[in-house]
Amino acid sequence: MHTDVNTLFENLWQNYLAVTPSAVKVHELLGSTQKDDIINDHIALRTFNHEKIGLEKLAAHFLAVGYKECGEYHFEAKKLYAKHYEHPDTTQPKVFISELLVDKCSPELQAIVTDMVDSIDADAVTNDNFLYSGTHWQVSSDTYKKLLAESEYAAWMSAWGYRANHFTVNINELAKFDNIEDVNQALKDAGFALNTSGGEIKGSAEVLLEQSSTLADDFAVEFSDKKMTVPSCFYEFALRYNKPDGEIYTGFVAASADKIFESTNAR
């Protein structure tokens, strides 16, 4: 397990950039010339509720560098369960980890996921690099399509495995923008396609969090039988509001997160 939180996030970031080339353009658009003027609000990771690689196994890597468990979330329609984690140093990104409840899925999906998980070396899960180790299996393009027909989430996992599914720009900390509408407009003017599921802006000041996101980049994956272009990762944007006690809201809104998951839907 990593002992240094900054090294962990730098490795996650480089791994994400490798399959999300648009992220560099987002930085150029929203930031200035200074490297560190875009603060990362949170990252998200995906997994399956299998004892070998369940949510808690991923969380252990963050707990080891000081993170604490904060909230839990249920997504009935997508058959997902999630938790979020925060670091005592509030400048560190929050972490959102979800898992697919495989036992609630079809026998066919369960069998495919079991095969995938069986390919993972048990020791790999505790290695420093596990959170950005990608896939530990090979699936065919047909298997990907079968998963996609039932669960976009499972299909994405089959193609991409363990890596940050998205990073998130903290709009509160941007020098050039102070609301989500202007951020979205700048992105659209620059040619980015936004996730419009549930509206371009998910959430509201009333729920203390507004979010939007780009649609995932299209990126070529080498499946076992052929190369095919599928959605990779995306960039999210979050604006947080103060709670009645004056402290900024640090949690997540399940109804909004539900729609953010659809940023990796094929289009």
XYZ file of N, CA, C and O in Angstrom, residues 66-160:
380
model
N -4.626 7.705 5.257
C -5.298 8.659 6.144
C -6.753 8.963 5.867
O -7.370 9.762 6.584
N -7.330 8.354 4.843
C -8.736 8.631 4.535
C -9.677 8.008 5.561
O -9.337 7.008 6.193
N -10.856 8.602 5.674
C -11.896 8.085 6.580
C -13.195 7.903 5.783
O -13.514 8.709 4.910
N -13.922 6.847 6.132
C -15.216 6.586 5.483
C -16.230 7.639 5.936
O -16.303 7.974 7.112
N -17.020 8.167 4.979
C -17.941 9.259 5.328
C -19.419 9.020 4.997
O -20.274 9.311 5.802
N -19.736 8.530 3.832
C -21.148 8.374 3.472
C -21.358 7.145 2.625
O -20.419 6.631 2.016
N -22.612 6.651 2.582
C -22.912 5.507 1.709
C -24.118 5.816 0.846
O -24.967 6.631 1.220
N -24.188 5.162 -0.312
C -25.182 5.507 -1.335
C -25.677 4.225 -2.007
O -24.912 3.291 -2.219
N -26.968 4.247 -2.354
C -27.588 3.091 -3.018
C -28.161 3.532 -4.362
O -28.819 4.565 -4.447
N -27.906 2.736 -5.385
C -28.427 3.008 -6.727
C -29.188 1.761 -7.176
O -28.616 0.860 -7.799
N -30.474 1.721 -6.815
C -31.270 0.494 -7.033
C -31.329 0.099 -8.504
O -31.086 -1.058 -8.850
N -31.658 1.053 -9.378
C -31.858 0.710 -10.800
C -30.574 0.195 -11.445
O -30.608 -0.725 -12.259
N -29.445 0.779 -11.067
C -28.172 0.362 -11.668
C -27.520 -0.787 -10.883
O -26.442 -1.248 -11.256
N -28.160 -1.198 -9.781
C -27.644 -2.297 -8.951
C -26.242 -1.982 -8.412
O -25.338 -2.811 -8.442
N -26.096 -0.761 -7.896
C -24.804 -0.319 -7.377
C -24.910 0.088 -5.914
O -25.964 0.541 -5.460
N -23.795 -0.054 -5.215
C -23.658 0.427 -3.843
C -22.360 1.221 -3.813
O -21.385 0.852 -4.493
N -22.327 2.314 -3.062
C -21.125 3.152 -3.049
C -20.877 3.757 -1.680
O -21.792 3.876 -0.854
N -19.626 4.146 -1.448
C -19.242 4.896 -0.253
C -18.302 6.020 -0.685
O -17.633 5.914 -1.726
N -18.258 7.073 0.126
C -17.241 8.084 -0.154
C -16.349 8.292 1.050
O -16.740 8.022 2.186
N -15.139 8.754 0.765
C -14.081 8.874 1.761
C -13.466 10.269 1.690
O -13.374 10.856 0.607
N -13.065 10.766 2.859
C -12.433 12.084 2.916
C -11.146 12.009 3.720
O -10.993 11.173 4.616
N -10.230 12.913 3.399
C -8.931 12.992 4.086
C -8.970 14.154 5.078
O -9.626 15.170 4.809
N -8.311 14.028 6.237
C -8.284 15.136 7.205
C -7.749 16.429 6.585
O -8.165 17.522 6.962
N -6.823 16.292 5.611
C -6.330 17.460 4.866
C -7.345 17.733 3.762
O -7.414 17.014 2.771
N -8.148 18.773 3.942
C -9.276 19.021 3.024
C -8.834 19.433 1.619
O -9.658 19.539 0.714
N -7.523 19.681 1.432
C -7.055 19.975 0.075
C -6.891 18.686 -0.734
O -6.716 18.732 -1.954
N -6.934 17.538 -0.057
C -6.845 16.260 -0.773
C -8.222 15.918 -1.360
O -9.253 16.216 -0.763
N -8.243 15.276 -2.519
C -9.519 14.952 -3.160
C -10.355 13.977 -2.332
O -9.814 13.139 -1.613
N -11.657 14.115 -2.444
C -12.541 13.092 -1.884
C -12.489 11.879 -2.822
O -12.066 12.000 -3.975
N -12.897 10.734 -2.311
C -12.846 9.497 -3.104
C -14.226 8.840 -3.058
O -14.806 8.675 -1.983
N -14.746 8.493 -4.233
C -16.064 7.857 -4.364
C -15.831 6.479 -4.973
O -15.330 6.369 -6.097
N -16.149 5.433 -4.217
C -15.945 4.060 -4.715
C -17.288 3.347 -4.791
O -18.046 3.328 -3.816
N -17.568 2.775 -5.948
C -18.834 2.047 -6.120
C -18.536 0.605 -6.503
O -17.440 0.277 -6.957
N -19.532 -0.255 -6.289
C -19.399 -1.657 -6.689
C -20.721 -2.132 -7.284
O -21.806 -1.729 -6.843
N -20.618 -2.971 -8.310
C -21.799 -3.571 -8.918
C -22.229 -4.766 -8.077
O -21.411 -5.622 -7.738
N -23.514 -4.807 -7.724
C -24.047 -5.924 -6.939
C -24.326 -7.080 -7.898
O -25.428 -7.258 -8.405
N -23.269 -7.839 -8.152
C -23.291 -8.872 -9.195
C -24.387 -9.900 -8.936
O -25.020 -10.406 -9.871
N -24.647 -10.211 -7.665
C -25.657 -11.213 -7.328
C -27.066 -10.791 -7.739
O -27.965 -11.615 -7.818
N -27.251 -9.494 -8.031
C -28.571 -9.014 -8.479
C -28.672 -9.023 -10.017
O -29.679 -8.612 -10.581
N -27.596 -9.457 -10.684
C -27.555 -9.452 -12.148
C -27.852 -10.854 -12.702
O -28.019 -11.800 -11.942
N -27.904 -10.956 -14.021
C -28.247 -12.230 -14.664
C -27.156 -13.275 -14.433
O -25.990 -12.925 -14.212
N -27.522 -14.567 -14.506
C -26.518 -15.641 -14.363
C -25.386 -15.485 -15.387
O -24.222 -15.767 -15.077
N -25.717 -15.029 -16.598
C -24.693 -14.877 -17.639
C -23.672 -13.811 -17.222
O -22.452 -14.012 -17.316
N -24.160 -12.671 -16.747
C -23.242 -11.615 -16.296
C -22.414 -12.110 -15.119
O -21.198 -11.889 -15.059
N -23.056 -12.798 -14.188
C -22.332 -13.320 -13.019
C -21.189 -14.233 -13.448
O -20.084 -14.164 -12.898
N -21.445 -15.083 -14.435
C -20.422 -16.035 -14.905
C -19.243 -15.303 -15.542
O -18.074 -15.642 -15.299
N -19.543 -14.260 -16.333
C -18.473 -13.483 -16.984
C -17.619 -12.776 -15.936
O -16.381 -12.807 -15.982
N -18.277 -12.146 -14.970
C -17.543 -11.414 -13.923
C -16.700 -12.375 -13.083
O -15.543 -12.073 -12.753
N -17.248 -13.548 -12.779
C -16.492 -14.543 -12.012
C -15.216 -14.928 -12.748
O -14.140 -15.017 -12.154
N -15.324 -15.129 -14.067
C -14.137 -15.451 -14.876
C -13.112 -14.324 -14.815
O -11.908 -14.564 -14.695
N -13.601 -13.078 -14.916
C -12.702 -11.925 -14.874
C -11.977 -11.851 -13.530
O -10.756 -11.696 -13.469
N -12.747 -11.991 -12.461
C -12.171 -11.879 -11.117
C -11.192 -13.025 -10.842
O -10.152 -12.837 -10.198
N -11.496 -14.213 -11.381
C -10.604 -15.366 -11.198
C -9.221 -15.104 -11.813
O -8.232 -15.721 -11.404
N -9.160 -14.198 -12.801
C -7.884 -13.898 -13.467
C -6.981 -12.993 -12.639
O -5.815 -12.795 -12.984
N -7.526 -12.405 -11.571
C -6.735 -11.474 -10.754
C -5.915 -12.255 -9.730
O -6.456 -13.063 -8.982
N -4.629 -12.002 -9.711
C -3.755 -12.593 -8.692
C -4.159 -11.986 -7.342
O -4.236 -10.760 -7.208
N -4.412 -12.835 -6.356
C -4.882 -12.347 -5.046
C -3.928 -11.310 -4.450
O -4.355 -10.345 -3.809
N -2.625 -11.486 -4.684
C -1.637 -10.545 -4.140
C -1.701 -9.183 -4.829
O -1.299 -8.168 -4.254
N -2.179 -9.175 -6.074
C -2.203 -7.915 -6.847
C -3.063 -6.864 -6.161
O -2.802 -5.658 -6.259
N -4.096 -7.310 -5.456
C -5.089 -6.395 -4.881
C -4.478 -5.482 -3.811
O -4.946 -4.368 -3.609
N -3.424 -5.942 -3.151
C -2.794 -5.098 -2.124
C -1.549 -4.382 -2.640
O -0.932 -3.603 -1.914
N -1.169 -4.632 -3.897
C -0.001 -3.948 -4.457
C -0.246 -2.448 -4.549
O -1.373 -1.998 -4.769
N 0.841 -1.673 -4.425
C 0.770 -0.216 -4.534
C -0.017 0.238 -5.761
O -0.758 1.207 -5.714
N 0.188 -0.462 -6.869
C -0.365 0.032 -8.140
C -1.749 -0.515 -8.469
O -2.264 -0.273 -9.560
N -2.381 -1.251 -7.559
C -3.636 -1.925 -7.935
C -4.709 -0.944 -8.417
O -5.431 -1.229 -9.377
N -4.820 0.209 -7.788
C -5.890 1.156 -8.134
C -5.737 1.743 -9.532
O -6.656 2.356 -10.055
N -4.559 1.578 -10.130
C -4.361 2.056 -11.510
C -3.698 0.961 -12.349
O -2.871 1.218 -13.207
N -4.113 -0.286 -12.092
C -3.490 -1.440 -12.768
C -4.271 -1.904 -13.997
O -3.872 -2.845 -14.669
N -5.409 -1.239 -14.284
C -6.172 -1.607 -15.482
C -6.836 -2.971 -15.366
O -7.255 -3.387 -14.288
N -6.890 -3.678 -16.493
C -7.558 -4.987 -16.511
C -6.554 -6.093 -16.178
O -5.377 -5.993 -16.502
N -7.067 -7.133 -15.533
C -6.251 -8.309 -15.210
C -6.785 -9.504 -16.005
O -6.577 -10.643 -15.615
N -7.516 -9.227 -17.068
C -8.203 -10.261 -17.832
C -8.278 -9.823 -19.283
O -7.975 -8.681 -19.627
N -8.689 -10.733 -20.130
C -8.966 -10.418 -21.532
C -10.376 -10.894 -21.833
O -10.721 -12.045 -21.563
N -11.192 -10.012 -22.357
C -12.529 -10.421 -22.792
C -12.646 -10.134 -24.290
O -11.912 -9.306 -24.828
N -13.568 -10.814 -24.938
C -13.782 -10.585 -26.373
C -14.708 -9.393 -26.569
O -15.399 -8.964 -25.636
N -14.707 -8.870 -27.774
C -15.600 -7.742 -28.081
C -17.068 -8.177 -27.923
O -17.913 -7.383 -27.517
N -17.358 -9.447 -28.210
C -18.733 -9.951 -28.039
C -19.134 -9.980 -26.564
O -20.266 -9.658 -26.212
N -18.184 -10.393 -25.714
C -18.466 -10.410 -24.272
C -18.736 -8.995 -23.783
O -19.659 -8.759 -22.992
N -17.931 -8.037 -24.257
C -18.139 -6.626 -23.900
C -19.563 -6.195 -24.272
O -20.272 -5.576 -23.474
N -19.977 -6.558 -25.491
C -21.315 -6.149 -25.964
C -22.431 -6.821 -25.158
O -23.465 -6.221 -24.891
N -22.195 -8.086 -24.767
C -23.177 -8.788 -23.925
C -23.341 -8.071 -22.588
O -24.462 -7.863 -22.107
N -22.224 -7.718 -21.980
C -22.274 -6.987 -20.708
C -22.966 -5.650 -20.896
O -23.780 -5.230 -20.078
N -22.633 -4.972 -22.002
C -23.187 -3.641 -22.269
C -24.715 -3.674 -22.358
O -25.393 -2.749 -21.913
N -25.236 -4.770 -22.903
C -26.692 -4.892 -23.051
C -27.383 -4.938 -21.687
O -28.543 -4.558 -21.547
N -26.666 -5.396 -20.664
C -27.268 -5.510 -19.331
C -26.799 -4.422 -18.370
O -27.580 -3.877 -17.594
N -25.513 -4.108 -18.406
C -24.937 -3.157 -17.450
C -23.773 -2.410 -18.076
O -22.711 -2.988 -18.308
N -23.984 -1.128 -18.356
C -22.902 -0.295 -18.898
C -21.703 -0.349 -17.956
O -20.549 -0.396 -18.370
N -21.979 -0.353 -16.660
C -20.959 -0.354 -15.620
C -20.059 -1.586 -15.743
O -18.829 -1.490 -15.718
N -20.689 -2.764 -15.896
C -19.920 -4.016 -16.019
C -19.100 -4.015 -17.304
O -17.947 -4.471 -17.321
N -19.683 -3.506 -18.394
C -18.961 -3.453 -19.669
C -17.741 -2.544 -19.552
O -16.647 -2.882 -20.015
N -17.936 -1.390 -18.909
C -16.813 -0.458 -18.727
C -15.698 -1.143 -17.931
O -14.523 -1.063 -18.291
N -16.069 -1.839 -16.861
C -15.068 -2.552 -16.051
C -14.326 -3.600 -16.882
O -13.113 -3.773 -16.736
N -15.050 -4.283 -17.756
C -14.412 -5.348 -18.556
C -13.364 -4.768 -19.502
O -12.354 -5.408 -19.796
N -13.594 -3.541 -19.963
C -12.665 -2.899 -20.906
C -11.525 -2.168 -20.203
O -10.402 -2.127 -20.709
N -11.825 -1.585 -19.032
C -10.863 -0.668 -18.409
C -10.317 -1.111 -17.057
O -9.247 -0.687 -16.647
